[in-house]
XYZ file of C-alpha atoms in Angstrom:
324
model
C -9.786 -37.001 -9.152
C -6.309 -37.844 -7.936
C -3.414 -35.316 -8.303
C -1.833 -37.520 -11.026
C -4.956 -37.503 -13.037
C -5.315 -33.792 -12.542
C -1.820 -33.320 -13.719
C -2.428 -35.301 -16.894
C -5.694 -33.572 -17.594
C -4.045 -30.150 -17.020
C -1.206 -31.054 -19.418
C -3.763 -31.766 -22.082
C -5.366 -28.335 -21.706
C -8.119 -29.010 -19.108
C -8.388 -25.723 -17.454
C -10.663 -26.840 -14.583
C -8.184 -29.537 -13.757
C -5.323 -27.225 -13.752
C -7.058 -24.746 -11.527
C -7.992 -27.462 -9.049
C -4.517 -28.785 -8.950
C -2.998 -25.278 -8.659
C -5.213 -24.495 -5.732
C -3.925 -27.694 -3.960
C -0.298 -26.785 -4.655
C -0.703 -23.197 -3.448
C -2.276 -24.492 -0.253
C 0.889 -26.673 0.170
C 3.023 -23.551 -0.428
C 4.275 -24.963 -3.730
C 3.603 -21.912 -5.867
C 6.472 -22.556 -8.356
C 4.901 -25.993 -9.164
C 1.474 -24.388 -9.465
C 2.800 -21.846 -11.974
C 4.329 -24.609 -14.001
C 1.085 -26.489 -14.150
C -0.837 -23.482 -15.225
C 1.691 -22.476 -17.889
C 1.685 -25.958 -19.301
C -2.168 -25.977 -19.487
C -2.184 -22.595 -21.174
C 0.379 -23.727 -23.745
C -1.917 -26.795 -24.501
C -4.795 -24.506 -25.224
C -6.386 -24.481 -21.815
C -8.745 -21.610 -21.066
C -9.687 -19.872 -17.767
C -6.228 -20.366 -16.301
C -4.720 -16.935 -17.144
C -6.110 -15.130 -14.136
C -5.037 -17.651 -11.555
C -1.537 -17.635 -13.197
C -1.395 -13.854 -13.115
C -2.498 -13.692 -9.479
C 0.203 -16.098 -8.345
C 2.974 -14.366 -10.351
C 1.736 -10.974 -9.240
C 2.452 -11.425 -5.641
C 5.833 -13.210 -6.097
C 7.986 -10.209 -5.440
C 10.067 -11.097 -8.456
C 10.334 -8.308 -11.075
C 10.334 -10.774 -14.052
C 7.435 -12.664 -12.633
C 5.530 -9.364 -12.217
C 6.113 -8.464 -15.802
C 4.801 -11.964 -16.842
C 1.886 -11.437 -14.538
C 0.766 -8.353 -16.447
C 0.796 -10.311 -19.727
C -1.508 -12.989 -18.247
C -3.759 -10.396 -16.734
C -4.252 -8.984 -20.303
C -5.003 -12.443 -21.532
C -7.516 -12.941 -18.661
C -9.199 -9.644 -19.592
C -9.363 -10.569 -23.260
C -10.930 -14.011 -22.364
C -13.477 -12.281 -20.210
C -12.695 -14.180 -17.010
C -14.767 -13.069 -14.132
C -12.752 -10.860 -11.751
C -10.022 -10.230 -14.278
C -10.503 -6.445 -14.465
C -10.622 -6.098 -10.710
C -7.451 -8.275 -10.138
C -5.610 -6.484 -12.947
C -6.532 -3.038 -11.365
C -5.452 -4.220 -7.932
C -2.095 -5.415 -9.329
C -1.475 -2.136 -11.020
C -2.443 -0.188 -7.952
C 0.575 -1.722 -6.144
C 3.051 -0.635 -8.736
C 4.737 2.767 -8.888
C 3.286 5.209 -11.272
C 0.474 2.886 -12.506
C -2.435 4.402 -10.567
C -4.117 5.835 -13.679
C -4.262 2.511 -15.291
C -5.520 0.844 -12.020
C -8.315 3.478 -11.680
C -9.422 2.874 -15.313
C -9.576 -0.925 -14.789
C -11.205 -0.680 -11.519
C -13.906 1.861 -12.800
C -14.515 -0.601 -15.663
C -14.903 -3.524 -13.227
C -17.156 -1.585 -10.948
C -19.376 -0.383 -13.693
C -19.629 -3.930 -14.976
C -21.050 -4.933 -11.584
C -18.017 -6.528 -9.941
C -18.672 -5.671 -6.281
C -15.185 -6.377 -5.209
C -14.047 -3.475 -7.251
C -16.204 -1.129 -5.329
C -13.995 -1.464 -2.269
C -10.788 -1.637 -4.188
C -11.543 1.466 -6.138
C -12.494 3.210 -2.883
C -9.196 2.148 -1.278
C -7.275 3.433 -4.295
C -8.855 6.894 -3.910
C -8.293 6.720 -0.152
C -4.619 6.011 -0.647
C -4.430 9.135 -2.911
C -6.294 11.175 -0.241
C -9.161 11.710 -2.677
C -11.607 11.093 0.214
C -14.688 12.592 -1.344
C -14.356 10.168 -4.367
C -13.551 7.230 -2.060
C -16.579 7.622 0.104
C -19.367 6.510 -2.210
C -17.469 3.480 -3.478
C -16.697 2.301 0.027
C -20.335 2.675 1.082
C -21.380 0.769 -2.029
C -18.904 -1.920 -1.100
C -20.482 -2.205 2.376
C -23.960 -2.220 0.964
C -22.872 -5.115 -1.245
C -21.977 -7.093 1.867
C -18.166 -6.660 2.040
C -17.874 -5.927 5.754
C -14.043 -6.015 5.600
C -14.315 -2.626 4.149
C -15.533 -1.220 7.506
C -12.240 0.111 8.778
C -11.433 1.860 5.478
C -14.904 3.471 5.344
C -14.601 4.711 8.943
C -11.154 6.148 8.187
C -12.488 8.049 5.169
C -15.462 9.372 7.179
C -13.032 10.453 9.875
C -10.907 12.296 7.375
C -14.006 14.065 6.011
C -15.083 15.065 9.509
C -18.173 12.868 9.647
C -17.601 11.805 13.251
C -21.047 10.324 13.718
C -20.900 7.907 10.712
C -17.182 7.127 11.399
C -17.924 6.125 14.969
C -20.801 3.929 13.816
C -18.508 2.161 11.463
C -15.594 2.067 13.934
C -17.789 0.286 16.463
C -18.979 -2.268 13.811
C -15.394 -2.917 12.848
C -14.235 -3.331 16.425
C -17.302 -5.533 17.265
C -16.595 -7.951 14.357
C -12.783 -7.735 14.998
C -12.047 -6.551 11.450
C -8.454 -6.320 10.401
C -7.262 -2.783 10.967
C -10.101 -1.934 13.384
C -7.864 -0.952 16.337
C -5.752 1.417 14.077
C -8.910 2.926 12.640
C -10.325 3.478 16.194
C -7.007 5.030 17.267
C -6.990 7.497 14.288
C -10.658 8.301 14.959
C -9.913 9.157 18.581
C -7.092 11.405 17.590
C -9.573 13.606 15.835
C -12.715 12.949 17.862
C -11.399 11.829 21.140
C -13.027 14.619 23.108
C -16.433 12.906 22.424
C -15.137 9.693 24.140
C -13.192 10.695 27.268
C -13.341 7.111 28.514
C -11.350 5.915 25.460
C -7.609 6.352 24.814
C -5.962 6.814 21.459
C -2.661 5.707 22.771
C -4.192 2.370 24.101
C -5.759 1.786 20.641
C -2.437 2.495 18.964
C -0.730 0.022 21.190
C -3.321 -2.581 20.474
C -2.932 -1.889 16.715
C 0.863 -2.401 16.630
C 0.551 -5.787 18.348
C -1.161 -7.059 15.180
C -0.325 -4.680 12.373
C 3.216 -3.607 11.412
C 1.783 -0.622 9.398
C 0.387 0.771 12.591
C 3.852 1.799 13.965
C 4.044 4.605 11.320
C 0.754 6.221 12.456
C 1.586 5.704 16.074
C 5.003 7.353 15.538
C 3.304 10.400 13.845
C 1.030 10.794 16.819
C 3.861 10.619 19.224
C 5.644 13.336 17.322
C 2.541 15.565 17.600
C 2.573 14.796 21.253
C 6.217 15.881 21.598
C 7.294 12.445 22.643
C 10.261 12.269 20.241
C 12.263 9.426 21.820
C 9.222 7.108 21.677
C 8.441 8.255 18.134
C 11.913 7.375 17.003
C 11.455 3.766 18.276
C 8.275 3.527 16.379
C 9.702 4.836 13.142
C 12.494 2.359 13.372
C 10.017 -0.408 13.923
C 8.111 0.896 10.886
C 11.241 0.659 8.782
C 11.869 -2.859 10.038
C 8.383 -3.730 8.642
C 9.414 -2.358 5.245
C 7.718 1.122 5.169
C 10.063 3.117 2.942
C 8.372 6.462 3.667
C 9.405 6.162 7.335
C 13.048 6.964 6.501
C 12.059 10.449 5.632
C 9.879 10.940 8.649
C 12.613 9.679 10.888
C 15.092 11.884 9.275
C 12.822 14.995 9.734
C 12.543 14.058 13.484
C 16.343 13.740 13.712
C 16.861 17.032 11.987
C 14.333 18.756 14.186
C 16.156 17.446 17.256
C 19.575 18.758 16.074
C 20.881 15.310 14.867
C 21.818 16.513 11.347
C 24.417 13.871 10.544
C 22.131 11.032 11.661
C 19.392 12.643 9.510
C 21.643 12.475 6.512
C 22.369 8.869 7.192
C 18.696 8.013 7.410
C 17.991 9.834 4.149
C 20.708 7.883 2.375
C 19.076 4.785 3.736
C 15.781 5.994 2.261
C 17.331 6.508 -1.058
C 18.857 3.033 -0.993
C 15.340 1.722 -0.272
C 13.975 3.531 -3.295
C 12.413 6.604 -1.781
C 12.671 9.679 -4.144
C 11.528 12.065 -1.397
C 14.444 11.080 0.781
C 16.754 12.184 -2.139
C 14.845 15.468 -2.429
C 15.201 16.108 1.256
C 18.852 15.135 1.403
C 19.581 17.604 -1.494
C 17.973 20.451 0.362
C 19.974 19.625 3.479
C 23.146 19.670 1.437
C 22.105 23.058 -0.033
C 21.516 24.477 3.420
C 24.859 23.262 4.574
C 26.545 24.719 1.550
C 27.762 21.329 0.319
C 27.413 22.218 -3.441
C 29.730 19.587 -4.744
C 27.722 16.792 -3.117
C 24.374 17.878 -4.598
C 24.483 16.796 -8.268
C 24.910 13.009 -7.430
C 21.928 13.220 -5.035
C 19.729 15.104 -7.555
C 20.559 12.449 -10.119
C 19.431 9.858 -7.696
C 16.181 11.714 -7.132
C 15.630 11.735 -10.885
C 16.342 8.041 -11.181
C 13.824 7.275 -8.380
C 11.053 9.071 -10.299
C 11.087 12.618 -8.838
C 8.917 15.069 -10.784
C 10.452 17.494 -13.244
C 9.120 20.321 -11.221
C 10.989 19.198 -8.054
C 14.048 18.422 -10.021
C 14.007 21.904 -11.531
C 13.708 23.365 -8.015
C 16.714 21.280 -6.833
C 18.850 22.419 -9.647
C 18.016 25.956 -9.059
C 19.043 25.510 -5.353
C 22.265 24.002 -6.590
C 23.096 26.920 -8.985
C 22.270 29.462 -6.412
C 25.054 28.323 -4.165
C 28.492 29.970 -4.445
């Protein structure tokens, strides 16, 4: 069917035609047009389009589109579209303070037999450092044939101290050139490198940063542990260039530890501007240590606006009131 015929069918509520045309448009990087087609089809009573519409809107980076995406995810769940629970859960996992909802949806998807949810649930637990809970889901995902999960599984096994299993899965990930394999190998060698004297964690980190911007952060942390502060600073700045908000705090800690207090404050303010509550907390404590009482309230209020916990806010206000 030609695109014009697909367009007419979609406008009349033909969901299959709308999905086919939307796929073509997305392949051509015409996402806005694809969204318009799917919206029109849905308005004409078309079914099965809600999930595709939500998935496109959910990765747009636009706050209004993300809100609309959640509406369509709910429609997709109500319609019982295959994969809706999993995709909705993944979407929520990427939003601040929505991890509980993401976990609930991914558990529901996993228990319903959606094997994609196994790995996504495991990765959610891994991100929260709930490694014991992550492990069985990641193993279930691998058993279901999702080999892309290998680096995540190996990393969890490394964190849990299971070097034998971790090495097995590191080797499989490296052999099949899975995304993230070099970084996983580097992090494995940091912990179990004495078992493989012929391999170098640093070499693996350097391989990783060639392909993965996120690897700069872990490389920088390793360099700090090695006492190589100048090189670590470079890697943290590269991490920030790749959009890792947390790196502002790590870099500020490095600057503070090396006596560059004013630069540390500048970096923390950059972290606050980027939306990191922990940068605001750290800056408030630096101001308290410096006796800069008058500057603290504004920073504490910024920490609150960025979602700092009540407990941490209370501690900051106590530090403020304790100053003369």
